[in-house]
């Protein structure tokens, strides 16, 4: 919850830190990886965002919205085959 509050307040570094701690506590929760991705994108850390998006998709392959977002980011990086 702390990470979500920080995201709403646009305190992205604090949000990212809170979400990283949450990953340690619940590594099978795809929503946490999705939230890390969001915070990382706001901070301009595309590699971290992509890493966490991939993990979120791995944990929840039926999240079509995230799959689409991941494909868009991969296309931006000229990784069409992977997208």
PDB file as gemmi writes it, atoms N, CA and C in Angstrom:
CRYST1    1.000    1.000    1.000  90.00  90.00  90.00 P 1                      
ATOM      1  N   UNK A   1       0.809  -1.198   0.000  1.00  0.00           N  
ATOM      2  CA  UNK A   1       0.000   0.000   0.000  1.00  0.00           C  
ATOM      3  C   UNK A   1       0.854   1.264   0.000  1.00  0.00           C  
ATOM      4  N   UNK A   2       1.958   1.216   0.728  1.00  0.00           N  
ATOM      5  CA  UNK A   2       2.806   2.407   0.804  1.00  0.00           C  
ATOM      6  C   UNK A   2       3.278   2.813  -0.589  1.00  0.00           C  
ATOM      7  N   UNK A   3       3.639   1.827  -1.405  1.00  0.00           N  
ATOM      8  CA  UNK A   3       4.088   2.129  -2.760  1.00  0.00           C  
ATOM      9  C   UNK A   3       3.007   2.810  -3.575  1.00  0.00           C  
ATOM     10  N   UNK A   4       1.772   2.363  -3.443  1.00  0.00           N  
ATOM     11  CA  UNK A   4       0.668   2.973  -4.188  1.00  0.00           C  
ATOM     12  C   UNK A   4       0.434   4.413  -3.745  1.00  0.00           C  
ATOM     13  N   UNK A   5       0.551   4.667  -2.447  1.00  0.00           N  
ATOM     14  CA  UNK A   5       0.402   6.031  -1.936  1.00  0.00           C  
ATOM     15  C   UNK A   5       1.492   6.916  -2.524  1.00  0.00           C  
ATOM     16  N   UNK A   6       2.720   6.421  -2.539  1.00  0.00           N  
ATOM     17  CA  UNK A   6       3.829   7.203  -3.101  1.00  0.00           C  
ATOM     18  C   UNK A   6       3.617   7.450  -4.596  1.00  0.00           C  
ATOM     19  N   UNK A   7       3.100   6.451  -5.311  1.00  0.00           N  
ATOM     20  CA  UNK A   7       2.814   6.641  -6.737  1.00  0.00           C  
ATOM     21  C   UNK A   7       1.798   7.751  -6.933  1.00  0.00           C  
ATOM     22  N   UNK A   8       0.743   7.752  -6.148  1.00  0.00           N  
ATOM     23  CA  UNK A   8      -0.288   8.780  -6.269  1.00  0.00           C  
ATOM     24  C   UNK A   8       0.260  10.161  -5.973  1.00  0.00           C  
ATOM     25  N   UNK A   9       1.243  10.225  -5.106  1.00  0.00           N  
ATOM     26  CA  UNK A   9       1.859  11.511  -4.744  1.00  0.00           C  
ATOM     27  C   UNK A   9       3.020  11.870  -5.669  1.00  0.00           C  
ATOM     28  N   UNK A  10       3.238  11.014  -6.659  1.00  0.00           N  
ATOM     29  CA  UNK A  10       4.331  11.185  -7.626  1.00  0.00           C  
ATOM     30  C   UNK A  10       5.707  11.175  -6.966  1.00  0.00           C  
ATOM     31  N   UNK A  11       5.823  10.430  -5.889  1.00  0.00           N  
ATOM     32  CA  UNK A  11       7.104  10.214  -5.208  1.00  0.00           C  
ATOM     33  C   UNK A  11       7.626   8.872  -5.705  1.00  0.00           C  
ATOM     34  N   UNK A  12       8.120   8.883  -6.933  1.00  0.00           N  
ATOM     35  CA  UNK A  12       8.425   7.637  -7.627  1.00  0.00           C  
ATOM     36  C   UNK A  12       9.579   6.852  -7.022  1.00  0.00           C  
ATOM     37  N   UNK A  13      10.598   7.517  -6.530  1.00  0.00           N  
ATOM     38  CA  UNK A  13      11.711   6.790  -5.899  1.00  0.00           C  
ATOM     39  C   UNK A  13      11.243   6.069  -4.632  1.00  0.00           C  
ATOM     40  N   UNK A  14      10.435   6.742  -3.829  1.00  0.00           N  
ATOM     41  CA  UNK A  14       9.899   6.112  -2.626  1.00  0.00           C  
ATOM     42  C   UNK A  14       8.979   4.955  -2.997  1.00  0.00           C  
ATOM     43  N   UNK A  15       8.181   5.149  -4.042  1.00  0.00           N  
ATOM     44  CA  UNK A  15       7.289   4.082  -4.503  1.00  0.00           C  
ATOM     45  C   UNK A  15       8.101   2.874  -4.937  1.00  0.00           C  
ATOM     46  N   UNK A  16       9.132   3.124  -5.719  1.00  0.00           N  
ATOM     47  CA  UNK A  16       9.971   2.030  -6.208  1.00  0.00           C  
ATOM     48  C   UNK A  16      10.604   1.279  -5.045  1.00  0.00           C  
ATOM     49  N   UNK A  17      11.087   1.991  -4.076  1.00  0.00           N  
ATOM     50  CA  UNK A  17      11.694   1.356  -2.905  1.00  0.00           C  
ATOM     51  C   UNK A  17      10.669   0.493  -2.157  1.00  0.00           C  
ATOM     52  N   UNK A  18       9.480   1.010  -1.980  1.00  0.00           N  
ATOM     53  CA  UNK A  18       8.433   0.247  -1.283  1.00  0.00           C  
ATOM     54  C   UNK A  18       8.056  -1.006  -2.075  1.00  0.00           C  
ATOM     55  N   UNK A  19       7.959  -0.880  -3.390  1.00  0.00           N  
ATOM     56  CA  UNK A  19       7.596  -2.039  -4.208  1.00  0.00           C  
ATOM     57  C   UNK A  19       8.709  -3.087  -4.221  1.00  0.00           C  
ATOM     58  N   UNK A  20       9.958  -2.646  -4.216  1.00  0.00           N  
ATOM     59  CA  UNK A  20      11.069  -3.601  -4.168  1.00  0.00           C  
ATOM     60  C   UNK A  20      11.011  -4.413  -2.867  1.00  0.00           C  
ATOM     61  N   UNK A  21      10.674  -3.760  -1.762  1.00  0.00           N  
ATOM     62  CA  UNK A  21      10.525  -4.466  -0.491  1.00  0.00           C  
ATOM     63  C   UNK A  21       9.355  -5.443  -0.568  1.00  0.00           C  
ATOM     64  N   UNK A  22       8.274  -5.019  -1.212  1.00  0.00           N  
ATOM     65  CA  UNK A  22       7.097  -5.881  -1.349  1.00  0.00           C  
ATOM     66  C   UNK A  22       7.424  -7.124  -2.173  1.00  0.00           C  
ATOM     67  N   UNK A  23       8.281  -6.977  -3.192  1.00  0.00           N  
ATOM     68  CA  UNK A  23       8.688  -8.142  -4.001  1.00  0.00           C  
ATOM     69  C   UNK A  23       9.373  -9.188  -3.143  1.00  0.00           C  
ATOM     70  N   UNK A  24      10.180  -8.736  -2.192  1.00  0.00           N  
ATOM     71  CA  UNK A  24      10.869  -9.677  -1.310  1.00  0.00           C  
ATOM     72  C   UNK A  24       9.867 -10.445  -0.448  1.00  0.00           C  
ATOM     73  N   UNK A  25       8.802  -9.780  -0.039  1.00  0.00           N  
ATOM     74  CA  UNK A  25       7.807 -10.401   0.834  1.00  0.00           C  
ATOM     75  C   UNK A  25       6.833 -11.302   0.078  1.00  0.00           C  
ATOM     76  N   UNK A  26       6.558 -10.954  -1.181  1.00  0.00           N  
ATOM     77  CA  UNK A  26       5.569 -11.710  -1.959  1.00  0.00           C  
ATOM     78  C   UNK A  26       6.038 -11.817  -3.418  1.00  0.00           C  
ATOM     79  N   UNK A  27       7.059 -12.645  -3.675  1.00  0.00           N  
ATOM     80  CA  UNK A  27       7.649 -12.704  -5.011  1.00  0.00           C  
ATOM     81  C   UNK A  27       6.750 -13.322  -6.085  1.00  0.00           C  
ATOM     82  N   UNK A  28       5.619 -13.865  -5.705  1.00  0.00           N  
ATOM     83  CA  UNK A  28       4.721 -14.467  -6.700  1.00  0.00           C  
ATOM     84  C   UNK A  28       3.543 -13.560  -7.056  1.00  0.00           C  
ATOM     85  N   UNK A  29       3.565 -12.324  -6.582  1.00  0.00           N  
ATOM     86  CA  UNK A  29       2.476 -11.387  -6.825  1.00  0.00           C  
ATOM     87  C   UNK A  29       2.776 -10.558  -8.069  1.00  0.00           C  
ATOM     88  N   UNK A  30       2.079 -10.831  -9.149  1.00  0.00           N  
ATOM     89  CA  UNK A  30       2.351 -10.141 -10.415  1.00  0.00           C  
ATOM     90  C   UNK A  30       2.064  -8.649 -10.335  1.00  0.00           C  
ATOM     91  N   UNK A  31       1.105  -8.252  -9.505  1.00  0.00           N  
ATOM     92  CA  UNK A  31       0.758  -6.831  -9.398  1.00  0.00           C  
ATOM     93  C   UNK A  31       1.921  -6.009  -8.862  1.00  0.00           C  
ATOM     94  N   UNK A  32       2.708  -6.592  -7.988  1.00  0.00           N  
ATOM     95  CA  UNK A  32       3.863  -5.867  -7.441  1.00  0.00           C  
ATOM     96  C   UNK A  32       4.864  -5.578  -8.562  1.00  0.00           C  
ATOM     97  N   UNK A  33       5.125  -6.563  -9.408  1.00  0.00           N  
ATOM     98  CA  UNK A  33       6.058  -6.358 -10.522  1.00  0.00           C  
ATOM     99  C   UNK A  33       5.507  -5.314 -11.486  1.00  0.00           C  
ATOM    100  N   UNK A  34       4.206  -5.325 -11.674  1.00  0.00           N  
ATOM    101  CA  UNK A  34       3.556  -4.339 -12.541  1.00  0.00           C  
ATOM    102  C   UNK A  34       3.751  -2.927 -11.963  1.00  0.00           C  
ATOM    103  N   UNK A  35       3.631  -2.817 -10.646  1.00  0.00           N  
ATOM    104  CA  UNK A  35       3.802  -1.527  -9.979  1.00  0.00           C  
ATOM    105  C   UNK A  35       5.252  -1.055 -10.041  1.00  0.00           C  
ATOM    106  N   UNK A  36       6.189  -1.988  -9.896  1.00  0.00           N  
ATOM    107  CA  UNK A  36       7.605  -1.627 -10.052  1.00  0.00           C  
ATOM    108  C   UNK A  36       7.828  -1.091 -11.458  1.00  0.00           C  
ATOM    109  N   UNK A  37       7.226  -1.750 -12.447  1.00  0.00           N  
ATOM    110  CA  UNK A  37       7.348  -1.313 -13.824  1.00  0.00           C  
ATOM    111  C   UNK A  37       6.856   0.130 -13.976  1.00  0.00           C  
ATOM    112  N   UNK A  38       5.700   0.420 -13.401  1.00  0.00           N  
ATOM    113  CA  UNK A  38       5.131   1.764 -13.517  1.00  0.00           C  
ATOM    114  C   UNK A  38       6.041   2.817 -12.894  1.00  0.00           C  
ATOM    115  N   UNK A  39       6.519   2.545 -11.696  1.00  0.00           N  
ATOM    116  CA  UNK A  39       7.402   3.498 -11.021  1.00  0.00           C  
ATOM    117  C   UNK A  39       8.700   3.676 -11.810  1.00  0.00           C  
ATOM    118  N   UNK A  40       9.253   2.584 -12.298  1.00  0.00           N  
ATOM    119  CA  UNK A  40      10.509   2.646 -13.060  1.00  0.00           C  
ATOM    120  C   UNK A  40      10.328   3.454 -14.342  1.00  0.00           C  
ATOM    121  N   UNK A  41       9.192   3.296 -15.004  1.00  0.00           N  
ATOM    122  CA  UNK A  41       8.943   4.084 -16.217  1.00  0.00           C  
ATOM    123  C   UNK A  41       8.889   5.571 -15.905  1.00  0.00           C  
ATOM    124  N   UNK A  42       8.260   5.926 -14.799  1.00  0.00           N  
ATOM    125  CA  UNK A  42       8.203   7.342 -14.400  1.00  0.00           C  
ATOM    126  C   UNK A  42       9.595   7.891 -14.114  1.00  0.00           C  
ATOM    127  N   UNK A  43      10.486   7.014 -13.638  1.00  0.00           N  
ATOM    128  CA  UNK A  43      11.856   7.441 -13.333  1.00  0.00           C  
ATOM    129  C   UNK A  43      12.785   7.352 -14.542  1.00  0.00           C  
ATOM    130  N   UNK A  44      12.251   6.869 -15.666  1.00  0.00           N  
ATOM    131  CA  UNK A  44      13.066   6.753 -16.876  1.00  0.00           C  
ATOM    132  C   UNK A  44      13.977   5.547 -16.883  1.00  0.00           C  
ATOM    133  N   UNK A  45      13.723   4.591 -16.023  1.00  0.00           N  
ATOM    134  CA  UNK A  45      14.553   3.384 -15.949  1.00  0.00           C  
ATOM    135  C   UNK A  45      13.878   2.276 -16.759  1.00  0.00           C  
ATOM    136  N   UNK A  46      13.989   2.380 -18.070  1.00  0.00           N  
ATOM    137  CA  UNK A  46      13.330   1.437 -18.966  1.00  0.00           C  
ATOM    138  C   UNK A  46      13.804  -0.002 -18.756  1.00  0.00           C  
ATOM    139  N   UNK A  47      15.103  -0.261 -18.597  1.00  0.00           N  
ATOM    140  CA  UNK A  47      15.523  -1.659 -18.376  1.00  0.00           C  
ATOM    141  C   UNK A  47      14.859  -2.293 -17.158  1.00  0.00           C  
ATOM    142  N   UNK A  48      14.770  -1.562 -16.049  1.00  0.00           N  
ATOM    143  CA  UNK A  48      14.126  -2.097 -14.846  1.00  0.00           C  
ATOM    144  C   UNK A  48      12.639  -2.303 -15.111  1.00  0.00           C  
ATOM    145  N   UNK A  49      12.029  -1.368 -15.803  1.00  0.00           N  
ATOM    146  CA  UNK A  49      10.604  -1.494 -16.126  1.00  0.00           C  
ATOM    147  C   UNK A  49      10.352  -2.735 -16.969  1.00  0.00           C  
ATOM    148  N   UNK A  50      11.177  -2.948 -17.980  1.00  0.00           N  
ATOM    149  CA  UNK A  50      10.996  -4.096 -18.874  1.00  0.00           C  
ATOM    150  C   UNK A  50      11.232  -5.413 -18.132  1.00  0.00           C  
ATOM    151  N   UNK A  51      12.235  -5.463 -17.295  1.00  0.00           N  
ATOM    152  CA  UNK A  51      12.531  -6.668 -16.517  1.00  0.00           C  
ATOM    153  C   UNK A  51      11.329  -7.052 -15.647  1.00  0.00           C  
ATOM    154  N   UNK A  52      10.749  -6.065 -15.000  1.00  0.00           N  
ATOM    155  CA  UNK A  52       9.616  -6.330 -14.123  1.00  0.00           C  
ATOM    156  C   UNK A  52       8.337  -6.610 -14.901  1.00  0.00           C  
ATOM    157  N   UNK A  53       8.177  -6.000 -16.059  1.00  0.00           N  
ATOM    158  CA  UNK A  53       7.024  -6.303 -16.903  1.00  0.00           C  
ATOM    159  C   UNK A  53       7.082  -7.753 -17.366  1.00  0.00           C  
ATOM    160  N   UNK A  54       8.266  -8.195 -17.763  1.00  0.00           N  
ATOM    161  CA  UNK A  54       8.424  -9.590 -18.186  1.00  0.00           C  
ATOM    162  C   UNK A  54       8.075 -10.559 -17.049  1.00  0.00           C  
ATOM    163  N   UNK A  55       8.528 -10.226 -15.850  1.00  0.00           N  
ATOM    164  CA  UNK A  55       8.239 -11.087 -14.702  1.00  0.00           C  
ATOM    165  C   UNK A  55       6.741 -11.092 -14.395  1.00  0.00           C  
ATOM    166  N   UNK A  56       6.098  -9.939 -14.487  1.00  0.00           N  
ATOM    167  CA  UNK A  56       4.657  -9.859 -14.238  1.00  0.00           C  
ATOM    168  C   UNK A  56       3.889 -10.711 -15.247  1.00  0.00           C  
ATOM    169  N   UNK A  57       4.311 -10.661 -16.512  1.00  0.00           N  
ATOM    170  CA  UNK A  57       3.663 -11.462 -17.556  1.00  0.00           C  
ATOM    171  C   UNK A  57       3.915 -12.948 -17.324  1.00  0.00           C  
ATOM    172  N   UNK A  58       5.117 -13.268 -16.870  1.00  0.00           N  
ATOM    173  CA  UNK A  58       5.433 -14.662 -16.552  1.00  0.00           C  
ATOM    174  C   UNK A  58       4.504 -15.192 -15.451  1.00  0.00           C  
ATOM    175  N   UNK A  59       4.233 -14.361 -14.460  1.00  0.00           N  
ATOM    176  CA  UNK A  59       3.373 -14.763 -13.350  1.00  0.00           C  
ATOM    177  C   UNK A  59       1.893 -14.736 -13.711  1.00  0.00           C  
ATOM    178  N   UNK A  60       1.521 -13.847 -14.637  1.00  0.00           N  
ATOM    179  CA  UNK A  60       0.114 -13.716 -15.037  1.00  0.00           C  
ATOM    180  C   UNK A  60       0.025 -13.557 -16.554  1.00  0.00           C  
ATOM    181  N   UNK A  61       0.168 -14.661 -17.277  1.00  0.00           N  
ATOM    182  CA  UNK A  61       0.180 -14.591 -18.743  1.00  0.00           C  
ATOM    183  C   UNK A  61      -1.155 -14.173 -19.361  1.00  0.00           C  
ATOM    184  N   UNK A  62      -2.210 -14.090 -18.572  1.00  0.00           N  
ATOM    185  CA  UNK A  62      -3.508 -13.659 -19.089  1.00  0.00           C  
ATOM    186  C   UNK A  62      -3.747 -12.160 -18.949  1.00  0.00           C  
ATOM    187  N   UNK A  63      -2.751 -11.421 -18.491  1.00  0.00           N  
ATOM    188  CA  UNK A  63      -2.871  -9.974 -18.338  1.00  0.00           C  
ATOM    189  C   UNK A  63      -2.605  -9.324 -19.705  1.00  0.00           C  
ATOM    190  N   UNK A  64      -3.647  -9.270 -20.516  1.00  0.00           N  
ATOM    191  CA  UNK A  64      -3.484  -8.816 -21.894  1.00  0.00           C  
ATOM    192  C   UNK A  64      -3.142  -7.336 -22.002  1.00  0.00           C  
ATOM    193  N   UNK A  65      -3.603  -6.548 -21.050  1.00  0.00           N  
ATOM    194  CA  UNK A  65      -3.262  -5.126 -21.057  1.00  0.00           C  
ATOM    195  C   UNK A  65      -1.751  -4.951 -20.874  1.00  0.00           C  
ATOM    196  N   UNK A  66      -1.193  -5.701 -19.941  1.00  0.00           N  
ATOM    197  CA  UNK A  66       0.248  -5.623 -19.701  1.00  0.00           C  
ATOM    198  C   UNK A  66       1.026  -6.192 -20.886  1.00  0.00           C  
ATOM    199  N   UNK A  67       0.538  -7.263 -21.463  1.00  0.00           N  
ATOM    200  CA  UNK A  67       1.193  -7.832 -22.647  1.00  0.00           C  
ATOM    201  C   UNK A  67       1.260  -6.796 -23.773  1.00  0.00           C  
ATOM    202  N   UNK A  68       0.169  -6.073 -23.972  1.00  0.00           N  
ATOM    203  CA  UNK A  68       0.139  -5.038 -25.010  1.00  0.00           C  
ATOM    204  C   UNK A  68       1.144  -3.933 -24.681  1.00  0.00           C  
ATOM    205  N   UNK A  69       1.152  -3.492 -23.430  1.00  0.00           N  
ATOM    206  CA  UNK A  69       2.073  -2.438 -23.016  1.00  0.00           C  
ATOM    207  C   UNK A  69       3.524  -2.890 -23.180  1.00  0.00           C  
ATOM    208  N   UNK A  70       3.804  -4.120 -22.824  1.00  0.00           N  
ATOM    209  CA  UNK A  70       5.155  -4.668 -22.976  1.00  0.00           C  
ATOM    210  C   UNK A  70       5.542  -4.704 -24.448  1.00  0.00           C  
ATOM    211  N   UNK A  71       4.626  -5.122 -25.312  1.00  0.00           N  
ATOM    212  CA  UNK A  71       4.907  -5.170 -26.743  1.00  0.00           C  
ATOM    213  C   UNK A  71       5.200  -3.776 -27.287  1.00  0.00           C  
ATOM    214  N   UNK A  72       4.462  -2.778 -26.848  1.00  0.00           N  
ATOM    215  CA  UNK A  72       4.700  -1.400 -27.295  1.00  0.00           C  
ATOM    216  C   UNK A  72       6.102  -0.954 -26.898  1.00  0.00           C  
ATOM    217  N   UNK A  73       6.479  -1.226 -25.655  1.00  0.00           N  
ATOM    218  CA  UNK A  73       7.821  -0.833 -25.195  1.00  0.00           C  
ATOM    219  C   UNK A  73       8.910  -1.566 -25.975  1.00  0.00           C  
ATOM    220  N   UNK A  74       8.704  -2.835 -26.248  1.00  0.00           N  
ATOM    221  CA  UNK A  74       9.691  -3.597 -27.025  1.00  0.00           C  
ATOM    222  C   UNK A  74       9.796  -3.044 -28.448  1.00  0.00           C  
ATOM    223  N   UNK A  75       8.699  -2.657 -29.029  1.00  0.00           N  
ATOM    224  CA  UNK A  75       8.734  -2.057 -30.367  1.00  0.00           C  
ATOM    225  C   UNK A  75       9.493  -0.739 -30.353  1.00  0.00           C  
ATOM    226  N   UNK A  76       9.324   0.040 -29.294  1.00  0.00           N  
ATOM    227  CA  UNK A  76      10.067   1.304 -29.165  1.00  0.00           C  
ATOM    228  C   UNK A  76      11.579   1.060 -29.119  1.00  0.00           C  
ATOM    229  N   UNK A  77      11.959  -0.098 -28.593  1.00  0.00           N  
ATOM    230  CA  UNK A  77      13.369  -0.458 -28.492  1.00  0.00           C  
ATOM    231  C   UNK A  77      13.841  -1.240 -29.717  1.00  0.00           C  
ATOM    232  N   UNK A  78      13.019  -1.252 -30.756  1.00  0.00           N  
ATOM    233  CA  UNK A  78      13.338  -1.972 -32.000  1.00  0.00           C  
ATOM    234  C   UNK A  78      13.555  -3.464 -31.778  1.00  0.00           C  
ATOM    235  N   UNK A  79      12.739  -4.043 -30.893  1.00  0.00           N  
ATOM    236  CA  UNK A  79      12.801  -5.478 -30.615  1.00  0.00           C  
ATOM    237  C   UNK A  79      11.502  -6.106 -31.091  1.00  0.00           C  
ATOM    238  N   UNK A  80      11.232  -5.950 -32.392  1.00  0.00           N  
ATOM    239  CA  UNK A  80       9.989  -6.398 -32.986  1.00  0.00           C  
ATOM    240  C   UNK A  80       9.758  -7.889 -32.865  1.00  0.00           C  
ATOM    241  N   UNK A  81      10.792  -8.676 -33.000  1.00  0.00           N  
ATOM    242  CA  UNK A  81      10.642 -10.134 -32.921  1.00  0.00           C  
ATOM    243  C   UNK A  81      10.187 -10.529 -31.519  1.00  0.00           C  
ATOM    244  N   UNK A  82      10.802  -9.950 -30.508  1.00  0.00           N  
ATOM    245  CA  UNK A  82      10.439 -10.257 -29.131  1.00  0.00           C  
ATOM    246  C   UNK A  82       9.031  -9.740 -28.814  1.00  0.00           C  
ATOM    247  N   UNK A  83       8.684  -8.589 -29.376  1.00  0.00           N  
ATOM    248  CA  UNK A  83       7.344  -8.007 -29.139  1.00  0.00           C  
ATOM    249  C   UNK A  83       6.290  -8.950 -29.665  1.00  0.00           C  
TER     250      UNK A  83                                                      
END                                                                             
